[in-house]
CSV table of C-alpha atoms and ligand atoms in Angstrom, one decimal:
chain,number,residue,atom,x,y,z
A,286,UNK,CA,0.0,0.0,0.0
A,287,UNK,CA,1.1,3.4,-1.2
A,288,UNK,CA,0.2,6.8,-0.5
A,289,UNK,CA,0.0,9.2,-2.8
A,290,UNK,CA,-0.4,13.0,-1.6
A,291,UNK,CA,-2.2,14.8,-5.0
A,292,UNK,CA,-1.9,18.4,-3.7
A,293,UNK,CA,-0.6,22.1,-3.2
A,294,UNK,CA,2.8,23.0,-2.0
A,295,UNK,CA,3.3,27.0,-0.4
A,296,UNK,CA,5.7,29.0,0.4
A,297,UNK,CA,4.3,30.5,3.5
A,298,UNK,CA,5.1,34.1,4.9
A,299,UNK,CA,4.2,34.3,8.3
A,300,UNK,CA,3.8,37.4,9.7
A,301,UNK,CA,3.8,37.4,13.7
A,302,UNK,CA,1.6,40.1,15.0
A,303,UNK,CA,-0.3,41.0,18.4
A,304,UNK,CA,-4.3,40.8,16.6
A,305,UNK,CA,-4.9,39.5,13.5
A,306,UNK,CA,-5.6,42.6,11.4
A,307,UNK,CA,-9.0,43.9,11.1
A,308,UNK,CA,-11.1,45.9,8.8
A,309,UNK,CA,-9.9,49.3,8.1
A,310,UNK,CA,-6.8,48.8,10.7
A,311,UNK,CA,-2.7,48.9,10.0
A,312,UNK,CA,-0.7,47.2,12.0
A,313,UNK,CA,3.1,46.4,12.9
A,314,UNK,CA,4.1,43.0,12.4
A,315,UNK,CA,6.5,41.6,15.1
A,316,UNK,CA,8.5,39.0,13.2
A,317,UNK,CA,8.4,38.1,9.9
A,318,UNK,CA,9.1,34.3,8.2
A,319,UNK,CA,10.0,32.5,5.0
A,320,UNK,CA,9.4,28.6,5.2
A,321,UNK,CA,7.9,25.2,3.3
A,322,UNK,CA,3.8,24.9,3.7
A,323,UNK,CA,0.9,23.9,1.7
A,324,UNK,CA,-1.8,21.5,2.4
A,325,UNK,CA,-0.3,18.7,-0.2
A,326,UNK,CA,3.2,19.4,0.8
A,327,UNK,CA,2.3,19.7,5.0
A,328,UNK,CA,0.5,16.2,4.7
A,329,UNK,CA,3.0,14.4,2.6
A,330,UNK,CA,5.4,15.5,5.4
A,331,UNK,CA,3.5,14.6,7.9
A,332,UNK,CA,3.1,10.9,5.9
A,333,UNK,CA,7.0,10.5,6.1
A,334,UNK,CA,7.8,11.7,9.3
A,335,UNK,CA,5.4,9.1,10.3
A,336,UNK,CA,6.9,6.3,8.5
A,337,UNK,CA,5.1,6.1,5.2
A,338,UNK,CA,5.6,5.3,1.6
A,339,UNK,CA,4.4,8.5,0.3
A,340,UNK,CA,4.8,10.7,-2.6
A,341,UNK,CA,3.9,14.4,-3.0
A,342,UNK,CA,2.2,14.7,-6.2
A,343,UNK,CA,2.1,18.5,-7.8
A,344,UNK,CA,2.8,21.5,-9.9
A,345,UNK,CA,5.2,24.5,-8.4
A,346,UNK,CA,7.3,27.0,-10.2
A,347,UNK,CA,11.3,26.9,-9.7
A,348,UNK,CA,11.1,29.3,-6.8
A,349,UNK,CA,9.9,26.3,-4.6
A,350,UNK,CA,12.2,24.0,-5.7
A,351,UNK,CA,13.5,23.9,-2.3
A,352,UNK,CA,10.4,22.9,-0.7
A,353,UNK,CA,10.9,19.8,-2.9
A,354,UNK,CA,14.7,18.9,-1.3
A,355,UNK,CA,13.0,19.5,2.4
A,356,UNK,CA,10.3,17.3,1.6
A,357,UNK,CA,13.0,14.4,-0.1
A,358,UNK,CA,15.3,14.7,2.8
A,359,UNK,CA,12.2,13.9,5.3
A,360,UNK,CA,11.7,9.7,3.1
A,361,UNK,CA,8.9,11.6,1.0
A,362,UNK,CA,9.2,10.3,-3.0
A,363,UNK,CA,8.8,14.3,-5.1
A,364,UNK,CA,9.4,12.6,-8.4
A,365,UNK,CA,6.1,13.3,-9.6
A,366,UNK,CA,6.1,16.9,-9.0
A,367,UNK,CA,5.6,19.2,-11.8
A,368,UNK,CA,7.8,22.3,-12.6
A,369,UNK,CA,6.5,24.9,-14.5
A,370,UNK,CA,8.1,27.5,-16.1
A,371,UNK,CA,4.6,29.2,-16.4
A,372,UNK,CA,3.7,29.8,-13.0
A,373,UNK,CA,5.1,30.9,-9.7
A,374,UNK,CA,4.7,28.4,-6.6
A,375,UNK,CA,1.8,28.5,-4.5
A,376,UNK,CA,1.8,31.4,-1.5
A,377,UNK,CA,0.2,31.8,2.0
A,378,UNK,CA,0.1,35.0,3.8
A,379,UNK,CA,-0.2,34.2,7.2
A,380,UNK,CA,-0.7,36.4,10.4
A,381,UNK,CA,0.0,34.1,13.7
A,382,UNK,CA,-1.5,36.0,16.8
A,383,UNK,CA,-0.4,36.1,19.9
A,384,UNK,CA,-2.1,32.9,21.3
A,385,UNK,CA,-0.6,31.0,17.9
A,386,UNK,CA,-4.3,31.2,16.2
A,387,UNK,CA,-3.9,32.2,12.2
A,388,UNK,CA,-5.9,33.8,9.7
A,389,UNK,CA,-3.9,32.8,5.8
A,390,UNK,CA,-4.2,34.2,2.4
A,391,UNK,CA,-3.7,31.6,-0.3
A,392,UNK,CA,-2.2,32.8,-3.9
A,393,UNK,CA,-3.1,29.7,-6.1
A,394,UNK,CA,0.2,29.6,-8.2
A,395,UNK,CA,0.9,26.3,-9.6
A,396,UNK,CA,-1.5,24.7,-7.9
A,397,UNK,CA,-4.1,25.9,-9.5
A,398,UNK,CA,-3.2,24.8,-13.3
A,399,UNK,CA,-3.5,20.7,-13.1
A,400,UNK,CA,-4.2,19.8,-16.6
A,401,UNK,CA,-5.7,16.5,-17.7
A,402,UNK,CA,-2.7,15.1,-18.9
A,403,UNK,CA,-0.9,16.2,-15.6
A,404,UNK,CA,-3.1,14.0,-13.5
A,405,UNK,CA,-3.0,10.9,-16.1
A,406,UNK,CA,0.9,11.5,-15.9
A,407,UNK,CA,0.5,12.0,-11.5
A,408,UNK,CA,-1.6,8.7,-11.1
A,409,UNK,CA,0.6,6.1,-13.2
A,410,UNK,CA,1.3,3.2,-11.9
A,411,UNK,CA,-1.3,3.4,-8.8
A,412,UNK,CA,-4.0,1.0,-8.3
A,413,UNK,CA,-6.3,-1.1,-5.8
A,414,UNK,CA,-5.5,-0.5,-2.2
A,415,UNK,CA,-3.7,2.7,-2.5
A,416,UNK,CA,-4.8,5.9,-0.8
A,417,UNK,CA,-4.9,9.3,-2.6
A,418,UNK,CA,-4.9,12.4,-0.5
A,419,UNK,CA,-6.9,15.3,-1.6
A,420,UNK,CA,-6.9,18.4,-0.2
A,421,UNK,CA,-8.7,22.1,-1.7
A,422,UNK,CA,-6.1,24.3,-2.8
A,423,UNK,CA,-5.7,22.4,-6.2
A,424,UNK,CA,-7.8,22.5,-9.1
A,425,UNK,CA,-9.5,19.6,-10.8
A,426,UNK,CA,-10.7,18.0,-8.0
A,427,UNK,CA,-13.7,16.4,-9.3
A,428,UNK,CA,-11.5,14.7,-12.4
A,429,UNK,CA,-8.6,13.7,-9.8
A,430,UNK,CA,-11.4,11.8,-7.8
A,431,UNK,CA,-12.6,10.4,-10.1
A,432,UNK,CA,-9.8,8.8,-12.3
A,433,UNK,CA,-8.5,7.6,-8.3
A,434,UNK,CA,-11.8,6.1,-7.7
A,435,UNK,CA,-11.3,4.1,-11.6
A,436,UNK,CA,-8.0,2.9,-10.6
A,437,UNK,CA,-9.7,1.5,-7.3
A,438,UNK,CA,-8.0,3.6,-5.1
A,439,UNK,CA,-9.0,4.9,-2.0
A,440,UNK,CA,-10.2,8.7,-1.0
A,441,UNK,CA,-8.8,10.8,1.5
A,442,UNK,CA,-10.6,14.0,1.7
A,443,UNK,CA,-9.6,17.0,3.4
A,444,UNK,CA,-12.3,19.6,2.7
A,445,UNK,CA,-10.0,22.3,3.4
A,446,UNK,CA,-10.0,25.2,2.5
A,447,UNK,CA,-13.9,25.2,2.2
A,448,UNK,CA,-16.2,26.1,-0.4
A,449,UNK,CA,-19.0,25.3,-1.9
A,450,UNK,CA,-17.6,23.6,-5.1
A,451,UNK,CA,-16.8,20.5,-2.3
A,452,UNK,CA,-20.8,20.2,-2.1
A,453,UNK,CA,-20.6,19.0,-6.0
A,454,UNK,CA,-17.5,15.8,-5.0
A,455,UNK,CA,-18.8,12.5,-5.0
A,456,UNK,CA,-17.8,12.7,-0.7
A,457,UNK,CA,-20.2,9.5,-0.1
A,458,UNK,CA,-17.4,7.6,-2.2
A,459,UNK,CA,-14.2,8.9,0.0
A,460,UNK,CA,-12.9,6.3,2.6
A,461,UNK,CA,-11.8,8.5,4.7
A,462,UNK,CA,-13.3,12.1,5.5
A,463,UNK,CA,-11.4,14.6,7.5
A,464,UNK,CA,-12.7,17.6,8.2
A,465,UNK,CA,-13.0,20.4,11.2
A,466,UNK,CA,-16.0,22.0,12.9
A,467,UNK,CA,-16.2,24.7,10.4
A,468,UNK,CA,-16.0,22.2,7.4
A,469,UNK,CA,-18.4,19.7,9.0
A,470,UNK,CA,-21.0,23.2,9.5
A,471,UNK,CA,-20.9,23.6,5.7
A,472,UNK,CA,-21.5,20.2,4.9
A,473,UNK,CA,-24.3,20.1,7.0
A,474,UNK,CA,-25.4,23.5,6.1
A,475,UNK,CA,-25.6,23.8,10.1
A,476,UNK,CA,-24.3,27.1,12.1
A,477,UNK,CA,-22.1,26.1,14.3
A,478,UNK,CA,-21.3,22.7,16.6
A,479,UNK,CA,-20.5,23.8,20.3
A,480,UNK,CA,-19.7,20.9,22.8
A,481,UNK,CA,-19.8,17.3,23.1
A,482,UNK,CA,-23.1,16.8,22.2
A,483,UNK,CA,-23.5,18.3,19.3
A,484,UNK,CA,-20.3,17.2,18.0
A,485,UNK,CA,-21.8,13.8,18.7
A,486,UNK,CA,-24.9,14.9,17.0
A,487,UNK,CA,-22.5,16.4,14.0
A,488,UNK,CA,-20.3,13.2,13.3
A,489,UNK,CA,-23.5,10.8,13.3
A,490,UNK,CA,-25.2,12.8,10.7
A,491,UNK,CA,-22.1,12.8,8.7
A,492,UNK,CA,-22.3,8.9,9.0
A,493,UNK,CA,-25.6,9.3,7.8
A,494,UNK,CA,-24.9,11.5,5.3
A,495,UNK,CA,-22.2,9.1,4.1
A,496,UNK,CA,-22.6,5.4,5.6
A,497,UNK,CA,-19.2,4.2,3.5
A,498,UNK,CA,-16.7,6.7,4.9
A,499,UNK,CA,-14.8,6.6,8.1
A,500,UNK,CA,-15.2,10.3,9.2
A,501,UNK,CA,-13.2,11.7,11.5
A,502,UNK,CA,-14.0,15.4,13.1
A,503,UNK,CA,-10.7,17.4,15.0
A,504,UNK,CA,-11.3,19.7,17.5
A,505,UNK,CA,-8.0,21.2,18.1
A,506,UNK,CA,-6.9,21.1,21.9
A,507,UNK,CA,-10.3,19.4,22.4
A,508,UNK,CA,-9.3,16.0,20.6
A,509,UNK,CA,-10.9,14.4,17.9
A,510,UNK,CA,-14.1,12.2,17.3
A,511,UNK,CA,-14.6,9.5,14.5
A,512,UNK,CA,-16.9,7.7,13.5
A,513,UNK,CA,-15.7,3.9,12.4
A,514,UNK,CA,-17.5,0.5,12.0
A,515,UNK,CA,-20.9,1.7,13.4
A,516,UNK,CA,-19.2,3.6,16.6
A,517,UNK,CA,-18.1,6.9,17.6
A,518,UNK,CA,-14.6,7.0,18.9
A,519,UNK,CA,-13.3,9.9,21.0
A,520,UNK,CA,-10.4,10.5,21.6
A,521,UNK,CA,-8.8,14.0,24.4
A,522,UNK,CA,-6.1,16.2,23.1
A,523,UNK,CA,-3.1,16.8,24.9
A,524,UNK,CA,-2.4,20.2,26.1
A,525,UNK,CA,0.3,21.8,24.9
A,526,UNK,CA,2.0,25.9,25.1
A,527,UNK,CA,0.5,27.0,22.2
A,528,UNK,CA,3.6,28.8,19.4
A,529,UNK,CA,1.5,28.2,16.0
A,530,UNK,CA,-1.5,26.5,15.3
A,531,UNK,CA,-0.1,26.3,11.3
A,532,UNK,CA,-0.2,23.2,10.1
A,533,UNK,CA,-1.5,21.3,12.7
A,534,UNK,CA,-4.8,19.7,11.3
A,535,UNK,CA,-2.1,18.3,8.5
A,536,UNK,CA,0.2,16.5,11.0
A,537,UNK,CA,-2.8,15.1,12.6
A,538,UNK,CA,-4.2,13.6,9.2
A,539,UNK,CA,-1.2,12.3,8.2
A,540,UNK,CA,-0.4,10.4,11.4
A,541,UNK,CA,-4.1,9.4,11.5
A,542,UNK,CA,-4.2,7.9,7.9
A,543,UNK,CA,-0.6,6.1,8.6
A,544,UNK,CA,-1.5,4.9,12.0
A,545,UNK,CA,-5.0,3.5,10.2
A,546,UNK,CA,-3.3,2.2,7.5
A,547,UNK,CA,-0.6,-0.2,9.7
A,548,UNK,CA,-3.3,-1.2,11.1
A,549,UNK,CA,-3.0,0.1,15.1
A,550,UNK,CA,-6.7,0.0,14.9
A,551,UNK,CA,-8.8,3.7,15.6
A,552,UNK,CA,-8.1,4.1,19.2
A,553,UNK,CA,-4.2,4.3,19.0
A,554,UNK,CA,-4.7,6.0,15.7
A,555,UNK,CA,-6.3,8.8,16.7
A,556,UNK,CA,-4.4,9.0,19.8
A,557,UNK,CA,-1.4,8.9,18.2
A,558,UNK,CA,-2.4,11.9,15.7
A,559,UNK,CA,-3.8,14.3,18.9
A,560,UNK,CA,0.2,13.4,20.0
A,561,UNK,CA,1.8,14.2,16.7
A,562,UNK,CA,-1.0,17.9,16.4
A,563,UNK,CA,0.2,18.8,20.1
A,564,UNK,CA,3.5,18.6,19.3
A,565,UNK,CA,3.4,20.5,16.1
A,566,UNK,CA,1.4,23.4,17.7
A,567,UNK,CA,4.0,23.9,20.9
A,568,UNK,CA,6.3,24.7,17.8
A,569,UNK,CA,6.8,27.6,15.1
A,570,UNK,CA,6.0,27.1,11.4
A,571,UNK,CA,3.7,24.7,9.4
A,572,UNK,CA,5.8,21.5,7.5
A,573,UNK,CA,9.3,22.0,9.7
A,574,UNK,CA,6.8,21.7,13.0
A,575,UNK,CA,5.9,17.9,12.3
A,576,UNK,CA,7.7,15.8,14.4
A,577,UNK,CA,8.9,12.6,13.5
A,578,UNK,CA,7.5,9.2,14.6
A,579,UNK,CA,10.6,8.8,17.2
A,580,UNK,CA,9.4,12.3,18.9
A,581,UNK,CA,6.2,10.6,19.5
A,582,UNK,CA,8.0,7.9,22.0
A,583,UNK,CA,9.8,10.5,24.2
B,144,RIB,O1,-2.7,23.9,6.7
B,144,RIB,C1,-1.7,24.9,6.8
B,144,RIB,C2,-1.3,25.4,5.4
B,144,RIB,O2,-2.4,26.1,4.9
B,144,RIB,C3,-0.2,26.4,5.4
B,144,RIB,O3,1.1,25.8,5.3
B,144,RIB,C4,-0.5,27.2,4.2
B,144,RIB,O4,0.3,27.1,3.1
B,144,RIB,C5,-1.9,26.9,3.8
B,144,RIB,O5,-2.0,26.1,2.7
């Protein structure tokens, strides 16, 4: 079983500031960094620091070349990624508040220009029993899922960012759903989910909503729910000093989807993920905050 991350690479600029800036307002940053992100590229990493046979599957310009040689040097495959001499890498703006929460700003780059023949090229040699990881800062989704789904592979969705063009995927054929309060809210077409209950309530209409699919529902410090083999699993998070939320909800899915995977069964799965997230948000940064598998032990 391979994995194969389909999916955006970034170079993130994070700026560190008191407030994220509101409407109308100017503010001072207090620090201001250059370093490797990106949905695709965070939860490849996070795949390979956990252990996996993963490759990062995507289209950057040369100005992220590097972001390919940090990804290579952590065991992740980037043979399959795409240079063009069209288009600029992804970027994220990012403002990390004082208490490590963020507000980003995505510039599409690359990632936005997946042609047909790029995802023919991207899929080779992949077949029953491997997992494709989708995330939404990459266009095409729709034709991605559904050449995956021909070759018999199997779905992991990350509806993130949200919009509404995710309402139009073929979700109740994913294997694995991963998604946050806010996604789950636009799924459901629901305001908002605010404690155990509902969050109960949330993930079993999910299920409903799509019987197939193991769907699992992260609540940042609060844990993470999921809803496997006709049961809700829950599982605490582990409280941490808070540097940078960035890149957290990628560490947990790739730790999650490895631990699942090898087979450690849900329970240790998702407990090894709230481990891996904790540790990424008591650090700075988004892809050079995963920890490794060994960090996990100590
Ligand atoms: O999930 C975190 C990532 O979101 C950042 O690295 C940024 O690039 C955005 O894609």
């Amino acid at each position: 079983m391979k994995f194969l991350v389909l999916g955006s690479v970034n170079i993130d600029e994070t700026y560190r500031v008191e407030h994220i800036v509101k409407e109308g307002e100017t503010i001072s940053c207090k620090g201001l960094s250059r370093s490797a992100g990106g949905k695709g590229a965070n939860q490849a990493a996070a795949l390979a620091k956990a252990g996996a046979d993963v490759s990062l599957a995507c289209k950057i310009g040369n100005d992220g070349l590097w972001i390919l040689d940090i990804l290579s040097s952590y065991g992740a495959d980037v043979s399959r990624a795409v240079v063009s001499e069209r288009a600029g890498t992804g970027k994220a703006i990012i403002q990390v508040d004082e208490r490590g929460e963020n507000s980003i700003i995505i510039v599409s780059g690359g990632n936005g220009l997946l042609t047909g023949a790029d995802i023919d090229d991207m899929l080779s040699g992949y077949g029953e029993g491997d997992v494709i990881v989708l995330q939404n800062e990459v266009n095409k989704l729709a034709a991605i899922m559904s050449a995956a789904l021909g070759k018999g592979m199997k779905i992991a969705l990350n509806p993130s960012p949200f919009d509404d063009s995710l309402l139009s995927l073929p979700i109740e054929k994913v294997r694995y759903l991963i998604l946050n309060e806010v996604e789950a809210c636009s799924i459901m077409g629901e305001e908002k989910i605010s404690d155990d209950v509902e969050y109960r309530a949330a993930i079993t209409a999910l299920h409903r909503k799509f019987p197939d699919t193991v769907i699992v529902l992260t609540a940042g410090a609060d844990g993470a729910m999921c809803f496997y083999d006709n049961q809700v699993y829950y599982s605490a998070g582990y409280s941490v000093e808070v540097a940078d939320t960035t890149g957290a909800g990628d560490t947990f899915l790739g730790y999650f989807l490895h631990s699942m995977e090898s087979g450690l069964g849900v329970v240790k799965a998702l407990d090894k993920a709230n481990k891996a997230a904790s540790l990424a948000v008591s650090r700075r940064g988004a892809m050079e905050s995963i920890p490794f598998m060994d960090e996990l032990l100590l």
